[in-house]
Short mmCIF file of C-alpha atoms and ligand atoms in Angstrom, two decimals:
data_model
loop_
_atom_site.label_atom_id
_atom_site.label_comp_id
_atom_site.label_asym_id
_atom_site.label_seq_id
_atom_site.Cartn_x
_atom_site.Cartn_y
_atom_site.Cartn_z
CA UNK A 1 149.58 146.79 24.69
CA UNK A 2 150.42 150.45 24.22
CA UNK A 3 151.39 151.63 20.76
CA UNK A 4 153.01 155.05 20.45
CA UNK A 5 152.80 156.48 16.96
CA UNK A 6 154.75 159.63 16.07
CA UNK A 7 153.47 161.29 12.92
CA UNK A 8 153.84 164.64 11.20
CA UNK A 9 151.40 167.49 11.79
CA UNK A 10 148.07 167.77 9.99
CA UNK A 11 147.78 170.30 7.14
CA UNK A 12 147.66 173.85 8.54
CA UNK A 13 144.07 174.27 7.31
CA UNK A 14 142.90 170.91 8.62
CA UNK A 15 142.40 167.56 6.92
CA UNK A 16 141.47 167.77 3.21
CA UNK A 17 137.75 167.53 2.46
CA UNK A 18 138.56 166.33 -1.05
CA UNK A 19 141.62 165.16 -2.95
CA UNK A 20 143.13 166.02 -6.35
CA UNK A 21 142.51 162.47 -7.59
CA UNK A 22 139.62 160.16 -6.82
CA UNK A 23 141.95 157.27 -6.07
CA UNK A 24 145.35 155.72 -6.71
CA UNK A 25 146.33 153.00 -9.18
CA UNK A 26 146.19 149.45 -7.84
CA UNK A 27 149.59 147.78 -8.12
CA UNK A 28 149.88 144.02 -8.40
CA UNK A 29 153.48 143.52 -7.20
CA UNK A 30 156.72 145.45 -6.72
CA UNK A 31 159.08 145.44 -9.74
CA UNK A 32 161.07 142.40 -8.53
CA UNK A 33 157.91 140.38 -7.93
CA UNK A 34 157.78 140.92 -4.15
CA UNK A 35 154.17 141.14 -2.97
CA UNK A 36 152.75 144.39 -1.65
CA UNK A 37 151.76 144.43 2.04
CA UNK A 38 149.06 141.88 2.83
CA UNK A 39 147.25 142.92 6.02
CA UNK A 40 144.11 140.98 6.90
CA UNK A 41 142.05 144.16 6.88
CA UNK A 42 142.12 147.87 6.07
CA UNK A 43 140.23 150.80 7.63
CA UNK A 44 141.17 153.64 5.28
CA UNK A 45 140.69 154.78 1.71
CA UNK A 46 143.86 154.39 -0.36
CA UNK A 47 144.81 157.88 -1.52
CA UNK A 48 143.76 159.61 1.72
CA UNK A 49 146.25 161.45 3.93
CA UNK A 50 147.36 158.86 6.49
CA UNK A 51 150.85 159.95 7.55
CA UNK A 52 149.77 162.92 9.70
CA UNK A 53 148.39 162.89 13.23
CA UNK A 54 144.70 162.73 12.24
CA UNK A 55 145.44 160.11 9.57
CA UNK A 56 146.78 157.78 12.31
CA UNK A 57 148.04 155.42 9.58
CA UNK A 58 144.48 154.13 9.56
CA UNK A 59 145.31 152.06 12.66
CA UNK A 60 142.97 153.22 15.44
CA UNK A 61 139.97 150.95 14.82
CA UNK A 62 142.14 147.89 14.26
CA UNK A 63 144.16 148.46 17.44
CA UNK A 64 141.24 149.42 19.68
CA UNK A 65 139.10 146.51 18.45
CA UNK A 66 141.89 144.25 19.68
CA UNK A 67 142.00 146.00 23.04
CA UNK A 68 145.23 147.92 22.54
CA UNK A 69 145.90 151.59 23.30
CA UNK A 70 147.02 153.90 20.51
CA UNK A 71 148.63 157.25 21.28
CA UNK A 72 149.44 159.52 18.33
CA UNK A 73 151.49 162.69 18.60
CA UNK A 74 153.71 164.95 16.52
CA UNK A 75 155.43 166.46 19.58
CA UNK A 76 158.72 164.56 19.48
CA UNK A 77 161.83 166.66 20.05
CA UNK A 78 162.28 169.08 22.96
CA UNK A 79 162.85 167.91 26.54
CA UNK A 80 159.49 167.00 28.07
CA UNK A 81 157.85 166.40 24.69
CA UNK A 82 154.68 164.32 24.49
CA UNK A 83 156.42 161.40 22.77
CA UNK A 84 159.01 161.11 25.56
CA UNK A 85 156.26 161.13 28.19
CA UNK A 86 154.28 158.43 26.43
CA UNK A 87 157.33 156.31 25.58
CA UNK A 88 158.04 155.21 29.16
CA UNK A 89 155.32 152.53 29.19
CA UNK A 90 154.99 151.90 25.45
CA UNK A 91 155.34 148.38 23.99
CA UNK A 92 155.71 149.44 20.36
CA UNK A 93 156.83 152.71 18.77
CA UNK A 94 155.90 153.60 15.21
CA UNK A 95 157.70 156.50 13.55
CA UNK A 96 158.26 157.75 10.02
CA UNK A 97 161.59 158.92 8.57
CA UNK A 98 159.86 162.11 7.33
CA UNK A 99 159.22 163.19 10.91
CA UNK A 100 161.58 160.90 12.78
CA UNK A 101 161.23 160.24 16.46
CA UNK A 102 164.94 159.80 17.20
CA UNK A 103 164.97 156.69 19.35
CA UNK A 104 168.30 157.35 21.00
CA UNK A 105 169.88 155.03 23.56
CA UNK A 106 168.70 157.34 26.35
CA UNK A 107 165.11 157.23 25.12
CA UNK A 108 165.23 153.48 24.62
CA UNK A 109 166.50 153.03 28.15
CA UNK A 110 163.54 155.07 29.46
CA UNK A 111 161.15 152.47 28.00
CA UNK A 112 161.55 149.09 29.75
CA UNK A 113 158.48 147.58 28.02
CA UNK A 114 159.62 148.47 24.51
CA UNK A 115 159.70 145.42 22.25
CA UNK A 116 159.62 146.79 18.73
CA UNK A 117 160.26 149.95 16.73
CA UNK A 118 158.42 150.05 13.41
CA UNK A 119 159.54 152.40 10.66
CA UNK A 120 156.44 153.28 8.64
CA UNK A 121 158.60 153.74 5.56
CA UNK A 122 162.20 152.73 4.77
CA UNK A 123 165.36 153.75 6.60
CA UNK A 124 165.65 153.04 10.32
CA UNK A 125 168.70 155.18 11.09
CA UNK A 126 166.59 157.37 13.40
CA UNK A 127 166.63 154.40 15.76
CA UNK A 128 169.93 153.84 17.57
CA UNK A 129 170.38 150.37 16.08
CA UNK A 130 173.26 149.53 18.39
CA UNK A 131 171.12 150.32 21.43
CA UNK A 132 168.28 148.28 19.90
CA UNK A 133 170.65 145.33 19.51
CA UNK A 134 171.94 145.76 23.06
CA UNK A 135 168.42 145.95 24.51
CA UNK A 136 166.86 143.32 22.23
CA UNK A 137 164.36 145.77 20.77
CA UNK A 138 163.40 144.56 17.29
CA UNK A 139 163.46 147.10 14.45
CA UNK A 140 161.40 146.57 11.32
CA UNK A 141 160.51 148.62 8.27
CA UNK A 142 158.15 148.33 5.30
CA UNK A 143 160.69 147.32 2.70
CA UNK A 144 159.92 148.49 -0.86
CA UNK A 145 156.85 150.52 0.18
CA UNK A 146 158.23 153.80 -1.17
CA UNK A 147 161.39 152.84 -3.08
CA UNK A 148 159.75 153.64 -6.41
CA UNK A 149 158.22 156.87 -5.04
CA UNK A 150 161.75 157.98 -4.19
CA UNK A 151 163.26 156.93 -7.51
CA UNK A 152 160.62 159.02 -9.32
CA UNK A 153 161.63 162.02 -7.19
CA UNK A 154 165.30 161.43 -8.05
CA UNK A 155 164.56 161.45 -11.79
CA UNK A 156 162.60 164.67 -11.32
CA UNK A 157 165.55 166.23 -9.47
CA UNK A 158 168.23 165.06 -11.93
CA UNK A 159 166.35 166.62 -14.84
CA UNK A 160 165.44 169.73 -12.85
CA UNK A 161 169.01 170.39 -11.74
CA UNK A 162 170.69 169.76 -15.09
CA UNK A 163 168.10 171.78 -17.01
CA UNK A 164 168.02 174.41 -14.19
CA UNK A 165 164.25 174.23 -13.73
CA UNK A 166 164.29 175.83 -10.29
CA UNK A 167 165.84 179.09 -11.45
CA UNK A 168 163.64 179.21 -14.56
CA UNK A 169 160.50 178.65 -12.49
CA UNK A 170 161.43 181.40 -10.06
CA UNK A 171 161.93 183.86 -12.96
CA UNK A 172 158.34 183.21 -14.08
CA UNK A 173 157.00 183.44 -10.54
CA UNK A 174 158.70 186.82 -10.15
CA UNK A 175 156.94 188.06 -13.33
CA UNK A 176 160.08 187.93 -15.51
CA UNK A 177 160.91 186.67 -19.02
CA UNK A 178 164.67 187.04 -19.55
CA UNK A 179 165.50 183.90 -21.52
CA UNK A 180 169.26 184.40 -21.41
CA UNK A 181 169.07 184.49 -17.61
CA UNK A 182 166.90 181.39 -17.71
CA UNK A 183 169.19 179.28 -19.90
CA UNK A 184 172.70 180.28 -18.90
CA UNK A 185 172.97 177.22 -16.66
CA UNK A 186 170.71 174.86 -18.62
CA UNK A 187 171.96 171.60 -20.25
CA UNK A 188 170.59 168.33 -21.65
CA UNK A 189 171.24 165.12 -19.70
CA UNK A 190 171.68 163.15 -22.94
CA UNK A 191 175.22 161.78 -23.16
CA UNK A 192 176.03 162.51 -19.50
CA UNK A 193 177.56 160.01 -17.05
CA UNK A 194 175.13 159.23 -14.24
CA UNK A 195 176.20 157.22 -11.19
CA UNK A 196 174.46 155.84 -8.12
CA UNK A 197 176.05 155.15 -4.76
CA UNK A 198 174.21 151.87 -4.04
CA UNK A 199 172.03 149.96 -6.45
CA UNK A 200 169.46 148.47 -4.11
CA UNK A 201 165.74 148.93 -4.76
CA UNK A 202 165.93 152.68 -5.24
CA UNK A 203 169.33 152.83 -6.95
CA UNK A 204 168.46 150.12 -9.48
CA UNK A 205 165.11 151.78 -10.23
CA UNK A 206 166.94 155.06 -10.92
CA UNK A 207 169.33 153.28 -13.30
CA UNK A 208 166.41 151.68 -15.14
CA UNK A 209 164.49 154.95 -15.36
CA UNK A 210 167.50 156.95 -16.61
CA UNK A 211 168.46 154.36 -19.24
CA UNK A 212 166.06 155.67 -21.95
CA UNK A 213 167.68 159.12 -21.70
CA UNK A 214 170.72 157.81 -23.62
CA UNK A 215 173.17 158.36 -20.79
CA UNK A 216 176.14 156.32 -19.51
CA UNK A 217 175.25 154.52 -16.29
CA UNK A 218 177.57 153.77 -13.36
CA UNK A 219 177.16 152.27 -9.90
CA UNK A 220 179.02 151.44 -6.72
CA UNK A 221 177.60 149.05 -4.12
CA UNK A 222 178.86 146.60 -1.51
CA UNK A 223 176.81 143.97 -3.36
CA UNK A 224 177.32 143.56 -7.08
CA UNK A 225 174.25 143.30 -9.33
CA UNK A 226 173.71 140.16 -11.44
CA UNK A 227 175.73 140.18 -14.66
CA UNK A 228 172.52 140.02 -16.69
CA UNK A 229 171.38 143.35 -15.21
CA UNK A 230 174.78 144.96 -15.77
CA UNK A 231 174.63 143.90 -19.42
CA UNK A 232 170.99 144.87 -19.94
CA UNK A 233 171.65 148.44 -18.72
CA UNK A 234 175.26 148.62 -19.93
CA UNK A 235 176.39 149.47 -16.40
CA UNK A 236 179.90 150.34 -15.32
CA UNK A 237 180.58 148.89 -11.86
CA UNK A 238 183.12 150.74 -9.68
CA UNK A 239 185.14 149.12 -6.91
CA UNK A 240 185.13 152.38 -4.94
CA UNK A 241 182.97 155.45 -4.59
CA UNK A 242 186.01 157.62 -5.42
CA UNK A 243 186.46 155.93 -8.78
CA UNK A 244 182.80 156.49 -9.65
CA UNK A 245 182.43 160.13 -8.61
CA UNK A 246 185.56 161.09 -10.56
CA UNK A 247 183.84 160.33 -13.89
CA UNK A 248 180.19 161.23 -13.26
CA UNK A 249 178.34 164.40 -14.22
CA UNK A 250 175.47 163.43 -11.92
CA UNK A 251 175.75 161.38 -8.72
CA UNK A 252 172.76 160.09 -6.78
CA UNK A 253 173.05 158.64 -3.28
CA UNK A 254 170.89 155.62 -2.48
CA UNK A 255 172.53 153.75 0.42
CA UNK A 256 171.17 153.72 3.96
CA UNK A 257 172.75 155.87 6.65
CA UNK A 258 174.89 153.79 8.99
CA UNK A 259 178.39 154.21 10.42
CA UNK A 260 180.07 153.31 7.07
CA UNK A 261 178.16 155.96 5.12
CA UNK A 262 177.86 158.78 7.67
CA UNK A 263 179.64 161.91 6.37
CA UNK A 264 180.73 159.98 3.24
CA UNK A 265 180.40 163.07 1.03
CA UNK A 266 182.78 165.29 2.94
CA UNK A 267 185.05 167.98 1.50
CA UNK A 268 187.63 165.38 0.45
CA UNK A 269 185.21 163.22 -1.54
CA UNK A 270 183.38 166.21 -3.04
CA UNK A 271 186.73 167.50 -4.29
CA UNK A 272 187.29 164.16 -6.03
CA UNK A 273 184.05 164.62 -7.99
CA UNK A 274 184.12 165.90 -11.55
CA UNK A 275 184.15 169.72 -11.43
CA UNK A 276 180.64 171.11 -11.72
CA UNK A 277 178.87 167.80 -11.04
CA UNK A 278 175.30 167.58 -9.73
CA UNK A 279 174.49 165.66 -6.56
CA UNK A 280 171.07 164.27 -5.66
CA UNK A 281 170.62 162.84 -2.17
CA UNK A 282 167.30 161.38 -1.13
CA UNK A 283 169.01 158.78 1.08
CA UNK A 284 169.79 160.61 4.34
CA UNK A 285 171.06 164.12 5.11
CA UNK A 286 173.88 162.93 7.34
CA UNK A 287 175.56 161.05 4.47
CA UNK A 288 176.60 164.50 3.22
CA UNK A 289 178.60 167.03 5.17
CA UNK A 290 176.33 170.04 5.54
CA UNK A 291 178.97 172.76 5.26
CA UNK A 292 180.97 170.98 2.55
CA UNK A 293 177.90 170.83 0.29
CA UNK A 294 177.11 174.52 0.77
CA UNK A 295 180.77 175.47 0.17
CA UNK A 296 180.96 173.35 -3.00
CA UNK A 297 177.86 175.04 -4.43
CA UNK A 298 179.34 178.44 -3.69
CA UNK A 299 182.70 177.59 -5.30
CA UNK A 300 181.15 175.83 -8.35
CA UNK A 301 182.70 172.46 -7.50
CA UNK A 302 179.05 171.35 -7.47
CA UNK A 303 176.61 172.88 -9.98
CA UNK A 304 173.53 171.74 -8.12
CA UNK A 305 172.32 169.78 -5.12
CA UNK A 306 168.86 168.40 -4.53
CA UNK A 307 167.05 165.97 -2.33
CA UNK A 308 164.57 165.83 0.48
CA UNK A 309 166.63 164.55 3.40
CA UNK A 310 168.21 166.70 6.10
CA UNK A 311 169.79 166.23 9.48
CA UNK A 312 168.18 166.59 11.83
CA UNK A 313 164.52 166.68 10.87
CA UNK A 314 162.77 169.00 10.98
CA UNK A 315 165.75 171.03 9.78
CA UNK A 316 166.47 174.09 11.96
CA UNK A 317 165.09 177.25 10.31
CA UNK A 318 168.61 178.55 9.70
CA UNK A 319 169.94 175.30 8.16
CA UNK A 320 172.42 176.37 5.48
CA UNK A 321 170.81 174.10 2.84
CA UNK A 322 167.74 176.34 2.85
CA UNK A 323 169.71 179.26 1.42
CA UNK A 324 172.68 177.84 -0.51
CA UNK A 325 172.75 178.57 -4.28
CA UNK A 326 171.40 176.21 -6.97
CA UNK A 327 169.62 173.78 -4.70
CA UNK A 328 166.39 171.91 -5.27
CA UNK A 329 165.63 170.87 -1.71
CA UNK A 330 162.17 169.94 -0.48
CA UNK A 331 161.08 168.86 2.98
CA UNK A 332 161.31 165.08 3.40
CA UNK A 333 158.47 164.20 1.02
CA UNK A 334 159.66 161.85 -1.70
CA UNK A 335 158.63 158.68 0.11
CA UNK A 336 155.37 159.97 1.54
CA UNK A 337 153.22 160.64 -1.49
CA UNK A 338 149.59 159.69 -0.93
CA UNK A 339 150.36 156.61 -3.04
CA UNK A 340 153.20 155.55 -0.75
CA UNK A 341 151.22 156.26 2.42
CA UNK A 342 148.65 153.60 1.52
CA UNK A 343 151.41 151.02 1.11
CA UNK A 344 153.23 151.79 4.32
CA UNK A 345 149.98 152.02 6.31
CA UNK A 346 149.10 148.54 5.02
CA UNK A 347 152.63 147.34 5.76
CA UNK A 348 152.57 148.69 9.31
CA UNK A 349 149.30 146.88 9.93
CA UNK A 350 150.69 143.67 8.44
CA UNK A 351 153.66 143.90 10.84
CA UNK A 352 151.42 144.56 13.85
CA UNK A 353 149.11 141.67 12.94
CA UNK A 354 152.08 139.30 12.79
CA UNK A 355 153.46 140.68 16.05
CA UNK A 356 150.18 140.31 17.99
CA UNK A 357 149.42 136.87 16.53
CA UNK A 358 152.96 135.55 17.07
CA UNK A 359 153.46 134.95 13.38
CA UNK A 360 156.81 135.62 11.71
CA UNK A 361 157.28 139.10 10.27
CA UNK A 362 158.59 138.94 6.69
CA UNK A 363 162.36 138.49 6.74
CA UNK A 364 162.73 141.35 4.25
CA UNK A 365 161.12 143.75 6.76
CA UNK A 366 163.66 142.98 9.49
CA UNK A 367 166.49 145.35 10.40
CA UNK A 368 167.26 144.16 13.95
CA UNK A 369 165.91 140.93 15.42
CA UNK A 370 166.85 139.25 18.71
CA UNK A 371 169.84 141.52 19.26
CA UNK A 372 171.39 141.17 15.79
CA UNK A 373 171.14 142.83 12.40
CA UNK A 374 168.76 140.63 10.41
CA UNK A 375 166.96 140.53 7.05
CA UNK A 376 167.52 143.79 5.13
CA UNK A 377 169.42 145.09 8.17
CA UNK A 378 172.11 142.44 7.69
CA UNK A 379 172.20 143.13 3.93
CA UNK A 380 172.22 146.93 3.92
CA UNK A 381 173.37 148.25 7.35
CA UNK A 382 176.40 148.00 9.63
CA UNK A 383 176.49 147.89 13.42
CA UNK A 384 176.68 151.10 15.42
CA UNK A 385 174.69 154.26 15.93
CA UNK A 386 174.13 157.41 13.86
CA UNK A 387 171.62 159.34 15.97
CA UNK A 388 174.14 161.70 17.59
CA UNK A 389 173.18 165.36 17.17
CA UNK A 390 169.48 164.64 16.65
CA UNK A 391 168.48 166.82 19.62
CA UNK A 392 169.11 169.84 17.37
CA UNK A 393 165.70 169.07 15.77
CA UNK A 394 164.14 170.87 18.74
CA UNK A 395 165.49 174.16 17.31
CA UNK A 396 162.94 174.19 14.47
CA UNK A 397 160.19 176.73 15.12
CA UNK A 398 156.83 176.36 13.37
P1 NAD B 401 167.90 148.68 -0.23
O1 NAD B 401 168.19 147.99 1.06
O2 NAD B 401 167.15 147.97 -1.30
O3 NAD B 401 169.26 149.21 -0.87
C1 NAD B 401 170.31 149.69 -0.13
C2 NAD B 401 171.60 149.39 -0.89
O4 NAD B 401 172.67 150.09 -0.24
C3 NAD B 401 171.98 147.92 -0.89
O5 NAD B 401 172.16 147.48 -2.21
C4 NAD B 401 173.28 147.88 -0.09
O6 NAD B 401 174.17 146.88 -0.54
C5 NAD B 401 173.82 149.28 -0.34
N1 NAD B 401 174.81 149.71 0.66
C6 NAD B 401 174.69 149.71 2.01
N2 NAD B 401 175.81 150.18 2.57
C7 NAD B 401 176.64 150.50 1.58
C8 NAD B 401 177.96 151.04 1.55
N3 NAD B 401 178.61 151.32 2.68
N4 NAD B 401 178.52 151.24 0.35
C9 NAD B 401 177.86 150.93 -0.80
N5 NAD B 401 176.61 150.42 -0.83
C10 NAD B 401 176.01 150.22 0.35
O7 NAD B 401 167.11 150.01 0.19
P2 NAD B 401 166.32 151.06 -0.73
O8 NAD B 401 164.86 150.76 -0.72
O9 NAD B 401 167.03 151.21 -2.04
O10 NAD B 401 166.52 152.38 0.16
C11 NAD B 401 167.83 152.88 0.38
C12 NAD B 401 167.80 154.03 1.37
O11 NAD B 401 167.09 155.13 0.81
C13 NAD B 401 167.07 153.75 2.69
O12 NAD B 401 167.85 153.05 3.60
C14 NAD B 401 166.74 155.14 3.17
O13 NAD B 401 167.82 155.70 3.87
C15 NAD B 401 166.55 155.92 1.85
N6 NAD B 401 165.12 156.16 1.60
C16 NAD B 401 164.69 157.46 1.56
C17 NAD B 401 163.35 157.74 1.37
C18 NAD B 401 162.84 159.15 1.27
O14 NAD B 401 161.65 159.39 1.45
N7 NAD B 401 163.69 160.13 0.97
C19 NAD B 401 162.43 156.69 1.25
C20 NAD B 401 162.90 155.38 1.24
C21 NAD B 401 164.25 155.12 1.44
#
């Protein structure tokens, strides 16, 4: 079989010859007891860079030993790109949300052999899920592999925005020391109202991690948490997102992108937020209206915005989120720490082993199966497509 794997570019100076740490901690299970990926073998060192082209997710030996062909490229966007050329006779496509190969209906229809799209990570909105259902292409992801990585990033961003770390850090980098400049937007989070849109794996982890900061915790989700968890964390559940954002000083977005959540934070919803609130979005860029976010930061309706997700990716060089005031944006990195890469490389291999050996893939990894939303897809997504506009990614210039 032919496996097409679309990964981000190598470091500009080549693959690292050594790493900051000698290794990564060994985890026993995920917080809810779910087991980590269990592939039958592994051909990489946990802690090494695996998510870029030369890292190959550690898959080459495994695939070639079994007689398969692996093609790895980062060239994924413009007309005539390498990925499009290789897609036409591919059986499986692997892509990562950090550097998404937008598997639009048109691309899917150019690939008659395509059987499965694997997301090496979490969040399969870069695949046109409706087209996948229509063409019976299965879509799977490595559920839980980087949920905690992302929740750590969210905590970092909530504290950074409220305390105004970014502006303070840039004062030091510019050689300055004016403390009044550095603190005129700086607050404590203690006592604030913090709310998450969705309390799945990431959202619940954020609630748990914020609890010791002596804040008031809120959530909105299509699925209500068990009463025991609500009581343990003293959570306020909201029946609507509007009700929650009206009372929160900090809102964090942790639902997948699908037709129900696309453009959810538009001008209307942002204007229903508490004046001067902070918004942290590591879910997907398209859940927020690009211009409405920039306008709200300029007017002061929002005091800060941070996250690592953009639309499309890579974000065009002139994307307004690069230059808007009081933002803490990074490239899409929160779920691709070296720690997370080891887990999703293992998970991708586990999925491929099951696929080749005709064994069932874990139900929790499934998004689309046999033409229907399945597993986590049925729990967390809705039918339809959200890939429109992704061709703009070709505008990014290295
Ligand atoms: P999860 O499936 O455990 O949780 C998703 C939650 O969203 C579920 O509880 C679901 O009920 C809720 N939800 C779905 N639609 C909703 C709606 N319309 N309104 C309210 N709630 C809704 O997934 P997770 O591991 O917590 O990840 C969530 C999302 O975070 C992913 O789908 C992905 O988009 C994003 N993510 C980003 C990164 C990153 O690197 N930035 C990494 C992992 C995941």
